Coordinates of C-alpha atoms in Angstrom, one line a residue:
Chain L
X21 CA 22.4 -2.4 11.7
X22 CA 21.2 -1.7 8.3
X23 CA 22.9 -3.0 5.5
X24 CA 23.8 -1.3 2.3
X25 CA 21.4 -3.7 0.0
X26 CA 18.1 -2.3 2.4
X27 CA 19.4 0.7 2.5
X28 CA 19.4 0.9 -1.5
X29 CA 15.9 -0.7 -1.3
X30 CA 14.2 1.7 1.0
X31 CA 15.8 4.6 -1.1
X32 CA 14.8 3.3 -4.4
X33 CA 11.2 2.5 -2.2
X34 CA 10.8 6.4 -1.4
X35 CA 12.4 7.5 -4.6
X36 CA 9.6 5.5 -6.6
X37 CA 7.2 6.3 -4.4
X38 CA 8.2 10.2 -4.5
X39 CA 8.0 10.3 -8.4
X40 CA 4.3 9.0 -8.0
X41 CA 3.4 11.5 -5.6
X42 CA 4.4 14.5 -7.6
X43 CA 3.1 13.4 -10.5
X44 CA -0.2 12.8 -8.2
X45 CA -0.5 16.1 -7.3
X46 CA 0.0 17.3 -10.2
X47 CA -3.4 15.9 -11.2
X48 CA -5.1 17.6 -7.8
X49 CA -5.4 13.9 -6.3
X50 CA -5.8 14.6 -2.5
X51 CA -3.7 12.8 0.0
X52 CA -5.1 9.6 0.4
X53 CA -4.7 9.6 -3.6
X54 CA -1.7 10.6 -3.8
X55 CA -0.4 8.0 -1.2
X56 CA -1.9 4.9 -3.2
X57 CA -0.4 6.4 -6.3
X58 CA 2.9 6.7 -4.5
X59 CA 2.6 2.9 -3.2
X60 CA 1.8 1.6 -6.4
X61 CA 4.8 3.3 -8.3
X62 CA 7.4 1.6 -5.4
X63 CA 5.6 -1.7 -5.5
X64 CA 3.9 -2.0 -8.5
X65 CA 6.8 -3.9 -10.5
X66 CA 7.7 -6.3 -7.4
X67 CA 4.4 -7.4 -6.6
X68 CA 3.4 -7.8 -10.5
X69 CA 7.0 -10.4 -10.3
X70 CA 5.6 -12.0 -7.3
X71 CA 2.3 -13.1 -9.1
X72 CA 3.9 -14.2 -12.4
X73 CA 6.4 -16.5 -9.8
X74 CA 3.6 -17.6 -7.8
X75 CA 5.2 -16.1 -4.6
X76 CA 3.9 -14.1 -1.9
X77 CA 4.0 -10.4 -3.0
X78 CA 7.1 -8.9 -0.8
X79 CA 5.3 -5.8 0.4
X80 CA 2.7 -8.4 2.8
X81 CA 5.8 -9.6 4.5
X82 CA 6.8 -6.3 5.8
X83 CA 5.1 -3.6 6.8
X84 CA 8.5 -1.0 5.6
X85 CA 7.7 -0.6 2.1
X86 CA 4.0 1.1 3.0
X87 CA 5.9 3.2 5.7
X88 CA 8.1 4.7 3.5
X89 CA 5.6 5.4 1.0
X90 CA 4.0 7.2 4.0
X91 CA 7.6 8.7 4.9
X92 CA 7.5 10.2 1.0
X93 CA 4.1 11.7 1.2
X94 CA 4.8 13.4 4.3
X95 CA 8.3 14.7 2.8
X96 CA 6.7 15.9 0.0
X97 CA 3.8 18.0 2.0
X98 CA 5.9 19.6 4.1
X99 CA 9.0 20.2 1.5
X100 CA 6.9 20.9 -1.3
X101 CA 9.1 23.9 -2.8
X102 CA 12.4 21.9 -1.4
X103 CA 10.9 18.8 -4.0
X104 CA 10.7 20.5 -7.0
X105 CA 14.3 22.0 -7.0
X106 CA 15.9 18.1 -5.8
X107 CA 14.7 17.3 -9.3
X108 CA 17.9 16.2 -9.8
X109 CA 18.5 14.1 -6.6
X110 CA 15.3 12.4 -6.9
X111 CA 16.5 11.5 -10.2
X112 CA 19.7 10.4 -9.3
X113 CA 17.8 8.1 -6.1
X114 CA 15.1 6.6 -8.8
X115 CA 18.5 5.5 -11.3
X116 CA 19.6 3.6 -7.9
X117 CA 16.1 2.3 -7.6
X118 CA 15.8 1.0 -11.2
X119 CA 19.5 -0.6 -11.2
X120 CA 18.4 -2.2 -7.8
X121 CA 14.7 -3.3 -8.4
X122 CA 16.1 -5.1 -11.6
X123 CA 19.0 -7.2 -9.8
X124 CA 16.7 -8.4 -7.1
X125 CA 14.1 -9.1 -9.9
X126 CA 17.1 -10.9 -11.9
X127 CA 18.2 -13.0 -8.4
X128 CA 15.0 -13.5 -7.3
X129 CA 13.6 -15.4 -10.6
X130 CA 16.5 -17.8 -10.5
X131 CA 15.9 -18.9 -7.2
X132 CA 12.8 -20.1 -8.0
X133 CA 14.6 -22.0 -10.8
X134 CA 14.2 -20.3 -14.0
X135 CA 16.1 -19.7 -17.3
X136 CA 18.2 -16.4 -17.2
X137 CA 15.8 -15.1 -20.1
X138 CA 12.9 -15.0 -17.7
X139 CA 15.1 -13.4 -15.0
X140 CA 15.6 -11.0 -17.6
X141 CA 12.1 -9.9 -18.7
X142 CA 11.5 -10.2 -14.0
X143 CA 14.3 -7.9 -13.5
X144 CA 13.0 -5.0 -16.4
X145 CA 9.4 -5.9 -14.8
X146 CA 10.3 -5.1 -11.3
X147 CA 12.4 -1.7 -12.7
X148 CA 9.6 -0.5 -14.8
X149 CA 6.1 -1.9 -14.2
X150 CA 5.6 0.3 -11.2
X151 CA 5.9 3.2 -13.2
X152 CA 3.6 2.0 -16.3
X153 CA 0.9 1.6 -13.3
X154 CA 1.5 4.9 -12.2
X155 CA 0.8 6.6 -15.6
X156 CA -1.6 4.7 -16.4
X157 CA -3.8 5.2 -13.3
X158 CA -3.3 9.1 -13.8
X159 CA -4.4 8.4 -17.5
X160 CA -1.3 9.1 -19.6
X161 CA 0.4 7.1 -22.1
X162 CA 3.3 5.5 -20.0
X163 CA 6.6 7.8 -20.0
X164 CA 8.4 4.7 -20.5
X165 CA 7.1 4.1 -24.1
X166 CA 8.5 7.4 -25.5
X167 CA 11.0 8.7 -23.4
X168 CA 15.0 8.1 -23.1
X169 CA 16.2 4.6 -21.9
X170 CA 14.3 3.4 -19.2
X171 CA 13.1 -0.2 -18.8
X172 CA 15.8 -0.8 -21.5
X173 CA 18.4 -0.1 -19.2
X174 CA 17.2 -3.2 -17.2
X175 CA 17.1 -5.5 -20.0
X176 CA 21.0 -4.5 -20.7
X177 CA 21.5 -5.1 -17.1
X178 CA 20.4 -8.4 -17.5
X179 CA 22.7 -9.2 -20.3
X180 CA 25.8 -7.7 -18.1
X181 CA 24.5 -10.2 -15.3
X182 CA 24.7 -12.8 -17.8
X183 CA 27.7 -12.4 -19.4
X184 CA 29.0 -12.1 -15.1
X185 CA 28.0 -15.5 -14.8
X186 CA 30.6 -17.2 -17.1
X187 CA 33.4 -15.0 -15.6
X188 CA 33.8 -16.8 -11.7
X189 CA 32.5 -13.6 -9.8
X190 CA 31.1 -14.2 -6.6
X191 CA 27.4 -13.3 -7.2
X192 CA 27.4 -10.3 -5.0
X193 CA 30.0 -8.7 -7.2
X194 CA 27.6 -9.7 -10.2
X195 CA 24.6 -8.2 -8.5
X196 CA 27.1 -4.6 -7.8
X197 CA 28.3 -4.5 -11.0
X198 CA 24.6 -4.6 -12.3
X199 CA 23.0 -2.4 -10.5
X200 CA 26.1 0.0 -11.5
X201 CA 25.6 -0.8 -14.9
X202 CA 21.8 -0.6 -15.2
X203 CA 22.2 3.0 -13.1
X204 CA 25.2 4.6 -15.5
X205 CA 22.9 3.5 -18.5
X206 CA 20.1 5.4 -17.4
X207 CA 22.1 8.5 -16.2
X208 CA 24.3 8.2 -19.7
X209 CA 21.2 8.2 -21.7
X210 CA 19.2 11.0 -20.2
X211 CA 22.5 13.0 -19.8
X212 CA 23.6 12.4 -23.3
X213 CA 20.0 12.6 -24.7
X214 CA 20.7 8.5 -26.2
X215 CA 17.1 7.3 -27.4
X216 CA 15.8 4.3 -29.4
X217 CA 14.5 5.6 -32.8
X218 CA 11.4 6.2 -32.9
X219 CA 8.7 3.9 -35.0
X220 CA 6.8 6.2 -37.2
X221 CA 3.3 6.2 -37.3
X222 CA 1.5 4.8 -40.5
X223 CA 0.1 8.3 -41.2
X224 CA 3.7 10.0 -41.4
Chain S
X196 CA -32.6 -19.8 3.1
X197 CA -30.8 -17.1 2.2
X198 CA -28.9 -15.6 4.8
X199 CA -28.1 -11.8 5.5
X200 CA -24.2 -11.3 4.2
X201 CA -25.3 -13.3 1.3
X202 CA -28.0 -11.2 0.3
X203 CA -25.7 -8.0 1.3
X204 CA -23.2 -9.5 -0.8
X205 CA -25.6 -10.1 -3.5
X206 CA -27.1 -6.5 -2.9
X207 CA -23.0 -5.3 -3.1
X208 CA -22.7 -7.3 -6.5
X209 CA -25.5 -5.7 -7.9
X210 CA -24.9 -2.2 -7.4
X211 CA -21.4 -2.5 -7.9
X212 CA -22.3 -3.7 -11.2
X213 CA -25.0 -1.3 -11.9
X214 CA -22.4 1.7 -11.4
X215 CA -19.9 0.3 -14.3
X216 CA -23.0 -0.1 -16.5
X217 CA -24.2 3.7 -16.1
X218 CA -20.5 4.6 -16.5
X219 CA -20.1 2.5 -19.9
X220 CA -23.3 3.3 -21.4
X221 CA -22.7 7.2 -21.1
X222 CA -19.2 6.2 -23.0
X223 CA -21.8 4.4 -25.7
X224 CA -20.5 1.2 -25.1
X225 CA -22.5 -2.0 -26.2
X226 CA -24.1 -4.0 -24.1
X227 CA -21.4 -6.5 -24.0
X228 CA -18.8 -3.8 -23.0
X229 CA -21.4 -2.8 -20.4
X230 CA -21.7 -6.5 -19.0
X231 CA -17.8 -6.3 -18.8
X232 CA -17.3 -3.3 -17.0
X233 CA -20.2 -4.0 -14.5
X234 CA -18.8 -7.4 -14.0
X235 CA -15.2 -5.8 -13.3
X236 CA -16.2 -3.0 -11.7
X237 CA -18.2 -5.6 -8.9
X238 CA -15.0 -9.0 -8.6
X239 CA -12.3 -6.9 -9.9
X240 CA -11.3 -5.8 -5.8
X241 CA -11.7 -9.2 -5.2
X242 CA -9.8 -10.9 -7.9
X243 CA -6.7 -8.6 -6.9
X244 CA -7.5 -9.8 -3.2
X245 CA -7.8 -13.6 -3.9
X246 CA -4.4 -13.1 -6.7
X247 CA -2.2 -11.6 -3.9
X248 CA -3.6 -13.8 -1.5
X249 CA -2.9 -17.0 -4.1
X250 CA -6.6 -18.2 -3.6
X251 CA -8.7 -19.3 -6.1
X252 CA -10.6 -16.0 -7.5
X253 CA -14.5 -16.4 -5.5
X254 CA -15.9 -15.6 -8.7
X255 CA -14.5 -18.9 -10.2
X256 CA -16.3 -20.8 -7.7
X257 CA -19.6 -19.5 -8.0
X258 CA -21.6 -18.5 -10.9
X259 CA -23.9 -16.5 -9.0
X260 CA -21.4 -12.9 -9.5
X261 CA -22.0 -13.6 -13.0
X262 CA -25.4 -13.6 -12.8
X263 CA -25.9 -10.9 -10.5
X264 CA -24.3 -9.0 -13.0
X265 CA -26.5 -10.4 -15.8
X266 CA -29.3 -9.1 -13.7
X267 CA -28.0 -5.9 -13.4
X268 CA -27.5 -5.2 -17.5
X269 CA -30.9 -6.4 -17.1
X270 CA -32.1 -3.8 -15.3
X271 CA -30.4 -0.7 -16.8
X272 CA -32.4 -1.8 -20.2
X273 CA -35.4 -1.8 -18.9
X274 CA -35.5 0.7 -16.2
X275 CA -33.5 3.2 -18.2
X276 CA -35.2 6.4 -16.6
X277 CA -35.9 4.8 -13.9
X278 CA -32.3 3.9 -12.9
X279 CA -31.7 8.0 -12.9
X280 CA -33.8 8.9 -10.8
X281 CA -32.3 5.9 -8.2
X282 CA -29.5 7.6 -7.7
X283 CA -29.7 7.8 -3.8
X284 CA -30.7 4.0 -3.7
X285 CA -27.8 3.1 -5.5
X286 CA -25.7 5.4 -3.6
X287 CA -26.9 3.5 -0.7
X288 CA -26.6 0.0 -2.3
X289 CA -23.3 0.6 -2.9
X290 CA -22.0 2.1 0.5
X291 CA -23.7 -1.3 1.7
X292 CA -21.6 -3.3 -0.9
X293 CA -18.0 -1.1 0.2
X294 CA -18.9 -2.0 3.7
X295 CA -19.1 -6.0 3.1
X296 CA -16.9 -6.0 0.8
X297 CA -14.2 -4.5 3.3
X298 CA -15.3 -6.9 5.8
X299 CA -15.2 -10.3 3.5
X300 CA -11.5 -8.8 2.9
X301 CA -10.3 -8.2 6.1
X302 CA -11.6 -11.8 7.2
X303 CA -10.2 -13.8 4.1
X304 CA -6.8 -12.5 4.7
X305 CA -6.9 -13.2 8.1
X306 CA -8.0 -16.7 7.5
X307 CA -4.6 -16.6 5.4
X308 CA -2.4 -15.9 8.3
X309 CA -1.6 -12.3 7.4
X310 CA -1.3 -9.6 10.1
X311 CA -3.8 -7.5 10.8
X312 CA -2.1 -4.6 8.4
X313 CA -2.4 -6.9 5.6
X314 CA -5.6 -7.7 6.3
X315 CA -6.4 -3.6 6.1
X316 CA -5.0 -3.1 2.7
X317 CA -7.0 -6.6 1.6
X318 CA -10.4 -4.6 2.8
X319 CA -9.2 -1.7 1.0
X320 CA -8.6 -2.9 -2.1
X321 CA -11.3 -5.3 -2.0
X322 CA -13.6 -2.6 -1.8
X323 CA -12.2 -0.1 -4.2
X324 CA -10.0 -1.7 -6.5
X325 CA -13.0 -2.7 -8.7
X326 CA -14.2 0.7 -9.1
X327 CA -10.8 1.8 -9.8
X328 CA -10.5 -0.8 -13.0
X329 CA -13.8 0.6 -13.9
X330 CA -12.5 4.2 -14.1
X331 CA -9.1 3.1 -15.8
X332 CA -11.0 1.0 -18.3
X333 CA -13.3 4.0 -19.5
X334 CA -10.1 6.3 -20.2
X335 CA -10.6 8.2 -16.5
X336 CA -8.7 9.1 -14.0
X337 CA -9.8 7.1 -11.2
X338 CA -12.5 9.5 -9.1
X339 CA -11.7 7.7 -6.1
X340 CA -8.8 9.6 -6.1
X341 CA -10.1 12.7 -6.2
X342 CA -13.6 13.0 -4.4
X343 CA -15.0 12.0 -1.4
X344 CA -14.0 9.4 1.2
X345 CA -14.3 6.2 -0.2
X346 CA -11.3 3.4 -0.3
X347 CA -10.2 5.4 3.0
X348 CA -13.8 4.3 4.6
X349 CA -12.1 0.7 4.0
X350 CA -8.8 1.5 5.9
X351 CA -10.7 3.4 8.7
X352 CA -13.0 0.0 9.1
X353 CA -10.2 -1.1 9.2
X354 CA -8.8 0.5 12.3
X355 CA -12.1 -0.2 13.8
X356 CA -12.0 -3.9 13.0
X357 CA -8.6 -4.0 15.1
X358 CA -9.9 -1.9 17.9
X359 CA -12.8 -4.3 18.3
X360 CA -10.7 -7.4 18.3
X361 CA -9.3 -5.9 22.2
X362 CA -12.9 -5.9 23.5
X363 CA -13.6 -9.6 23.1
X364 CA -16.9 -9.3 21.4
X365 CA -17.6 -12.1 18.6
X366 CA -16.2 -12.0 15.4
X367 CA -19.7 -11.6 13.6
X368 CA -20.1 -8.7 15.7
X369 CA -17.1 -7.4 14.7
X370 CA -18.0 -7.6 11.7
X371 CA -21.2 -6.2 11.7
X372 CA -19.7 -3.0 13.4
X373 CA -17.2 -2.5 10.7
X374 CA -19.3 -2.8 7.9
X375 CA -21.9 -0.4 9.6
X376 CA -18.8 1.7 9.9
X377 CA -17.5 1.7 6.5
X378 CA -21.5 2.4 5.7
X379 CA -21.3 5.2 7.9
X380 CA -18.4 6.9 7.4
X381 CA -18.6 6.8 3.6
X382 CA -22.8 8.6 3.7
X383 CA -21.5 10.9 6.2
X384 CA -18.4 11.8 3.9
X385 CA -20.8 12.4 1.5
X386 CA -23.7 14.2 2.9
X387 CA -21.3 16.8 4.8
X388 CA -18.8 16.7 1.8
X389 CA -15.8 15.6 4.0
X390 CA -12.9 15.1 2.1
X391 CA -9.1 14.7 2.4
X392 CA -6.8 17.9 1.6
X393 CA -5.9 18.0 -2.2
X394 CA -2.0 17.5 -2.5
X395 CA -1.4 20.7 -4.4
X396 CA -0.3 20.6 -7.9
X397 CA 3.5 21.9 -8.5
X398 CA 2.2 24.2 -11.0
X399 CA -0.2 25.9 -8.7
Chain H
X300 CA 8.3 -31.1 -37.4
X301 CA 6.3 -28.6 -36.5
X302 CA 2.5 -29.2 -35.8
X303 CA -0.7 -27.8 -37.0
X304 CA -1.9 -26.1 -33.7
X305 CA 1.6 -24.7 -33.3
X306 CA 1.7 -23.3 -36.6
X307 CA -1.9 -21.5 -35.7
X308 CA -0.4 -20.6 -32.0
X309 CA 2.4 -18.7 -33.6
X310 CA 0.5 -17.2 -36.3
X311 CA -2.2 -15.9 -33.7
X312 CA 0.4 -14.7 -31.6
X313 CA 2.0 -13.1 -34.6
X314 CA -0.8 -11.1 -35.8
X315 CA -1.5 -10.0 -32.0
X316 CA 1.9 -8.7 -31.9
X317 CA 1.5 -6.5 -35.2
X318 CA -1.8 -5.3 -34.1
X319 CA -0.2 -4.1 -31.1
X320 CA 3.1 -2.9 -33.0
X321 CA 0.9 -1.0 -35.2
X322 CA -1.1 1.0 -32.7
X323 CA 1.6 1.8 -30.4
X324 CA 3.6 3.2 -34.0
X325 CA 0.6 5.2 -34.6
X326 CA 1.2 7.0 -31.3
X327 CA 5.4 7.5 -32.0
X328 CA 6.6 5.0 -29.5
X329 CA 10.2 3.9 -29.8
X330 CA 10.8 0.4 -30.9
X331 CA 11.6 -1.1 -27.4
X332 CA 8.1 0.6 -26.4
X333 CA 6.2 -0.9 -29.7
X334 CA 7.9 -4.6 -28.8
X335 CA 6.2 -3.9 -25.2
X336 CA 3.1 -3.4 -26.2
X337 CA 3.3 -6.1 -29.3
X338 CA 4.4 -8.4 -26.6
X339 CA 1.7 -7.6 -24.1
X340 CA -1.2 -8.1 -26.9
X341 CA 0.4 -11.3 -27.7
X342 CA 0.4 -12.8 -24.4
X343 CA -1.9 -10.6 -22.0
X344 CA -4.7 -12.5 -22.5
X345 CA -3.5 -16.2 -21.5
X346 CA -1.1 -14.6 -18.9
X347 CA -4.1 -13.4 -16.6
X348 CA -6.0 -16.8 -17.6
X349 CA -2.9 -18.3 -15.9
X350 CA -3.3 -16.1 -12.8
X351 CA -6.6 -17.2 -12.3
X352 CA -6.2 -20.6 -12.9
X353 CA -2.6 -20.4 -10.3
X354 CA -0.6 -21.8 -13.8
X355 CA 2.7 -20.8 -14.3
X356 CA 2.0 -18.2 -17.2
X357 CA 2.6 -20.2 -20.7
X358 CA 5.5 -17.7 -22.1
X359 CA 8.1 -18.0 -18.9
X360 CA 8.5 -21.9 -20.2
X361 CA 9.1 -21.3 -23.4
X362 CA 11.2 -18.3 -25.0
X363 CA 9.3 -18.5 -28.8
X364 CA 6.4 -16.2 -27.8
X365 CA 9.4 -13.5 -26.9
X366 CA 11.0 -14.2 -30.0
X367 CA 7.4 -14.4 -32.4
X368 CA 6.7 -10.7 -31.2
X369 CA 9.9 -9.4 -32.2
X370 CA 9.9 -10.8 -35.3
X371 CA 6.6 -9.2 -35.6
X372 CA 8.8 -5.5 -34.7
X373 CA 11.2 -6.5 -37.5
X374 CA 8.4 -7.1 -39.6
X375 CA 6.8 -4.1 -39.2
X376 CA 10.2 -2.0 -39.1
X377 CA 11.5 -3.5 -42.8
X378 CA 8.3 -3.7 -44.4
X379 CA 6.4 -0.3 -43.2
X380 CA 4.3 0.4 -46.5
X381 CA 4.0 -3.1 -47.2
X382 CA 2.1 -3.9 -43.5
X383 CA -0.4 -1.1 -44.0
X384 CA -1.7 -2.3 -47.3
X385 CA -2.3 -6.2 -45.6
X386 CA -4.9 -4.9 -43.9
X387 CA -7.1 -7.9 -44.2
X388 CA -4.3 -10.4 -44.3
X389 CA -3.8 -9.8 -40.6
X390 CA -7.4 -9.1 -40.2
X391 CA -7.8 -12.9 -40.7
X392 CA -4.5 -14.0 -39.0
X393 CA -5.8 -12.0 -35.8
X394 CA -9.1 -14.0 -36.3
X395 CA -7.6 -17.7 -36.2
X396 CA -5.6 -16.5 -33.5
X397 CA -8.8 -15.1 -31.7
X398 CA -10.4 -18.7 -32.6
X399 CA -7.2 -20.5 -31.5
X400 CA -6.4 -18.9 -28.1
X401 CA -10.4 -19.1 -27.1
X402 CA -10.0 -23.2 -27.4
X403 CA -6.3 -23.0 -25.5
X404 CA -8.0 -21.0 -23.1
X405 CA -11.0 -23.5 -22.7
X406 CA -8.9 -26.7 -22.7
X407 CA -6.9 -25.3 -20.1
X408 CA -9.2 -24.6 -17.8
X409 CA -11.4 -27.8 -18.1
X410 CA -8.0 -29.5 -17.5
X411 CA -7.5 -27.7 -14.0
X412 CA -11.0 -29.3 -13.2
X413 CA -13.1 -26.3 -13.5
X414 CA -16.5 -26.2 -14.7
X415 CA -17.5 -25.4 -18.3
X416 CA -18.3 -21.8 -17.7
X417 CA -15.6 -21.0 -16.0
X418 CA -13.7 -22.1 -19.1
X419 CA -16.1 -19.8 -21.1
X420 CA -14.8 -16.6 -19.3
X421 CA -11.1 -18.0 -19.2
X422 CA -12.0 -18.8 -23.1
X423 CA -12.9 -15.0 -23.7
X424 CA -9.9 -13.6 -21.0
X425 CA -7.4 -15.2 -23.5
X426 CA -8.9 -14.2 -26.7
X427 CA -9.3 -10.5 -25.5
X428 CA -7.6 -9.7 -22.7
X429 CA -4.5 -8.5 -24.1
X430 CA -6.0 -6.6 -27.0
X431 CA -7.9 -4.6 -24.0
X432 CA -4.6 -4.5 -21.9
X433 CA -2.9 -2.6 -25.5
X434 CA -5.7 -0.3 -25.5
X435 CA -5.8 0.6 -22.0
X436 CA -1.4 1.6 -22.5
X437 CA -2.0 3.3 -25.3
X438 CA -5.0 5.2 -23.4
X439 CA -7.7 4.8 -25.4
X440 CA -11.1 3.2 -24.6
X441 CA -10.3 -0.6 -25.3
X442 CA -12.1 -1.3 -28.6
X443 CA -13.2 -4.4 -28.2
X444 CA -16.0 -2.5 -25.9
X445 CA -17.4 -0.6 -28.3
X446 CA -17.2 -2.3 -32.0
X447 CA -18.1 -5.8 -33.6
X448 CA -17.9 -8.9 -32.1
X449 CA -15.0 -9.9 -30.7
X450 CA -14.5 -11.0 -27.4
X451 CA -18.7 -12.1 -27.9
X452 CA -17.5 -14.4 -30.5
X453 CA -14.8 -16.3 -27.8
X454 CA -18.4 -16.4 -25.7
X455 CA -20.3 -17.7 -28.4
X456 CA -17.5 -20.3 -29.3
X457 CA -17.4 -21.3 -25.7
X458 CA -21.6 -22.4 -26.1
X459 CA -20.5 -24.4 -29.2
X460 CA -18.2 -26.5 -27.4
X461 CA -20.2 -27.2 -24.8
X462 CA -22.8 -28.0 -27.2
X463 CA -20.4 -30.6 -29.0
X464 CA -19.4 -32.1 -25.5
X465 CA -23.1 -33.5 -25.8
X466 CA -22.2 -35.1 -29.4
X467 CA -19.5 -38.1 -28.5
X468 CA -17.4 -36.4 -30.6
X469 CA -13.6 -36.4 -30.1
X470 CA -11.9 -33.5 -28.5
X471 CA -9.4 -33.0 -30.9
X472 CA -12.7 -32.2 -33.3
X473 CA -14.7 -30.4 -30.5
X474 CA -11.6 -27.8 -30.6
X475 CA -11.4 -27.2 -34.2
X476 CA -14.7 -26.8 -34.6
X477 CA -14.9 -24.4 -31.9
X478 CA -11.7 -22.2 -33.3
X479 CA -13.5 -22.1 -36.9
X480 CA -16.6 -21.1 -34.9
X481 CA -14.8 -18.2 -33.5
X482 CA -13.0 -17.6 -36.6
X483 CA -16.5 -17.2 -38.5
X484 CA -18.5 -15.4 -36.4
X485 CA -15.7 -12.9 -36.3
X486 CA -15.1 -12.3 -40.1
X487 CA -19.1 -12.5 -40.6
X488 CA -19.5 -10.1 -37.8
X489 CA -16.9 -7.6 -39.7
X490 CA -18.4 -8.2 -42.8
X491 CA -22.1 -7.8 -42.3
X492 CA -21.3 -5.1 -39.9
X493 CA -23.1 -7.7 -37.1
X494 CA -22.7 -5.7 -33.7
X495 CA -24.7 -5.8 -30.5
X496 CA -27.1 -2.6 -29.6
X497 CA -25.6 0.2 -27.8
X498 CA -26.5 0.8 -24.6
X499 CA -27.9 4.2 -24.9
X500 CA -26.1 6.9 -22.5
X501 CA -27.7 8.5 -20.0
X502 CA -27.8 12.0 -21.2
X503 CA -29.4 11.3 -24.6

């Protein structure tokens, strides 16, 4: 049986690995392109962790996270008008994926023995990296740098994981009520247009 | 005596380096930032490799990549015009260094203990992660993403590497049959324009 | 107390931050986005060299390099006008730290027991890797390709202490006569306008 942590994974896997596709083909990449571009969005962040923690990167230990990939080019082939109208779901499934990649970033530094502050900078590394790869191989500034609350709503996630630790909780409820938090962030901010201000250029 | 993967290695080296030189000097860049890129453009796939593997980058152990790459700076000075008119030597050169390199991928992660699927993505991005970093570098959008058969030669020599290990030939025979293959598939993708279906854009 | 290569180390790290601050305001980033990149030129540069060498990167054991680059943000954010008019101030802070993190890169490495031109490249990674890295996410042709001397000058200061290994002289005088070598060749290479040839494009 599947349980609801890998479940979460895989959909914030094909999620990721969707928003790299369509942005992919947006470019006229062709499929093989389109695939790595995919891959690198979903594991771009964890394996990026694994280096800076000297640990095997996750994705060589399983063969699942390339299968999906696979799974979300094939999806969006064949569904390609069905794709663009689930803009919302896709966004709803890539908010689970951020709130997710950032706790098992945040759990998986302080196993190997770090300070909380480097879990923190892991857990917005694994939530965002992927997706600073992915525009920067299609050669565009990085969404992420000018657009709503995105790898800031893992960094806030790791203060609520934080400020869980001095509380009792047992750390699974830690880890759920981050991956809640980290999610409502990012939905609140791009529903309620919330954005960090802007610094202006030196020629304004 | 110098032996015949080291001089196809060498021969790799060198053209994979020459390519990131012609690309930076059309971008006007010095010959320092030319040295760079033809350096990068020939270790970076194997850098990645030897990172995600957590062995010590080759290049570190050997001075010879550097040189090779000296050598190749070298050579676009003073054979300028020359060097243009090459093109289908290089071209060659360089389906001889993807084929190698594939194969010094797929062994070295095998030597790891990583499963053969591993050991297919090592190939691939040991071959065509370099020319990626090449393209990113110079402000482009990666071209193998969008032309020709190239990092998907790696993954079909791939294939053909784990076909061959059934069949009980040697492993330097395997070896020699993928990198012929890799050689292979990539001229014939390119002489007969084979290419993978563009994932069409959402606009279109 | 606070010691004298610590003072440099901050003040390097400092002006690499604002450099990167400064670029990334020029192209309307948010603040979190300007920190990112600030941090990133700050500490791209010894975080590969710590890849390649298999170190745990330098800023995850110790929290000031996290909190120099966002003082360098609040710098930049209170004292807009104020930044752009110390041009050459942090002109010369980015040269001592160009000069200081070429001889951290180079003691590092000959620590881990590599050779001295392995240290050289490691030398030249940390001096300019991160500027390249803040180029590359703000999509533009990484500078340091195509004007002055500036990752050249980590080379150069490389020779020099190799040179000075010859001498009997004490390390601790070996590395600041390196970083002052670094330091100078820089500012004289600005000054005079020193650069190396271009190398010509192919379709002129």
């Amino acid at each position: 049986m599947i349980d609801f942590i890998t479940l979460c994974d895989y959909s914030g896997t094909f999620a990721f690995a969707i928003s790299g596709i369509r942005l992919a083909s947006a470019k006229q990449f062709d499929w093989f392109g389109a695939y790595v571009i995919g891959l690198v969005t979903a594991v771009g962040g964890g394996t990026l962790r694994d280096l800076l923690l000297n640990a095997t990167p996750f994705w060589m230990e399983q063969a699942s996270y390339l299968t999906v990939s696979g799974l979300a080019l094939l999806f969006v082939i064949i569904f390609k008008k069905f794709v663009i109208r689930l803009n919302n779901t896709f966004f709803i499934f890539d908010a689970i994926g951020l709130g997710l990649f950032a706790v098992v970033g945040i759990v998986k530094t302080l196993e190997f023995g770090f300070p909380m502050w480097v879990a923190i900078v892991m857990g917005t590394i694994t939530g965002s990296f992927g997706g600073m790869l992915r525009d920067t191989l299609i050669n565009e500034v990085p969404l992420i740098f000018r657009k709503d609350i995105y790898a800031l709503a893992c960094v806030f996630g790791g203060f609520i994981y934080y400020l869980c630790t001095f509380t009792g909780m047992s750390s699974s409820i830690i880890q759920f009520i981050t991956a809640v938090s980290v999610f409502l962030i990012r939905v609140i901010a791009v529903k309620y247009h919330v954005s960090v201000p802007v610094l202006k250029g030196e020629e304004s």
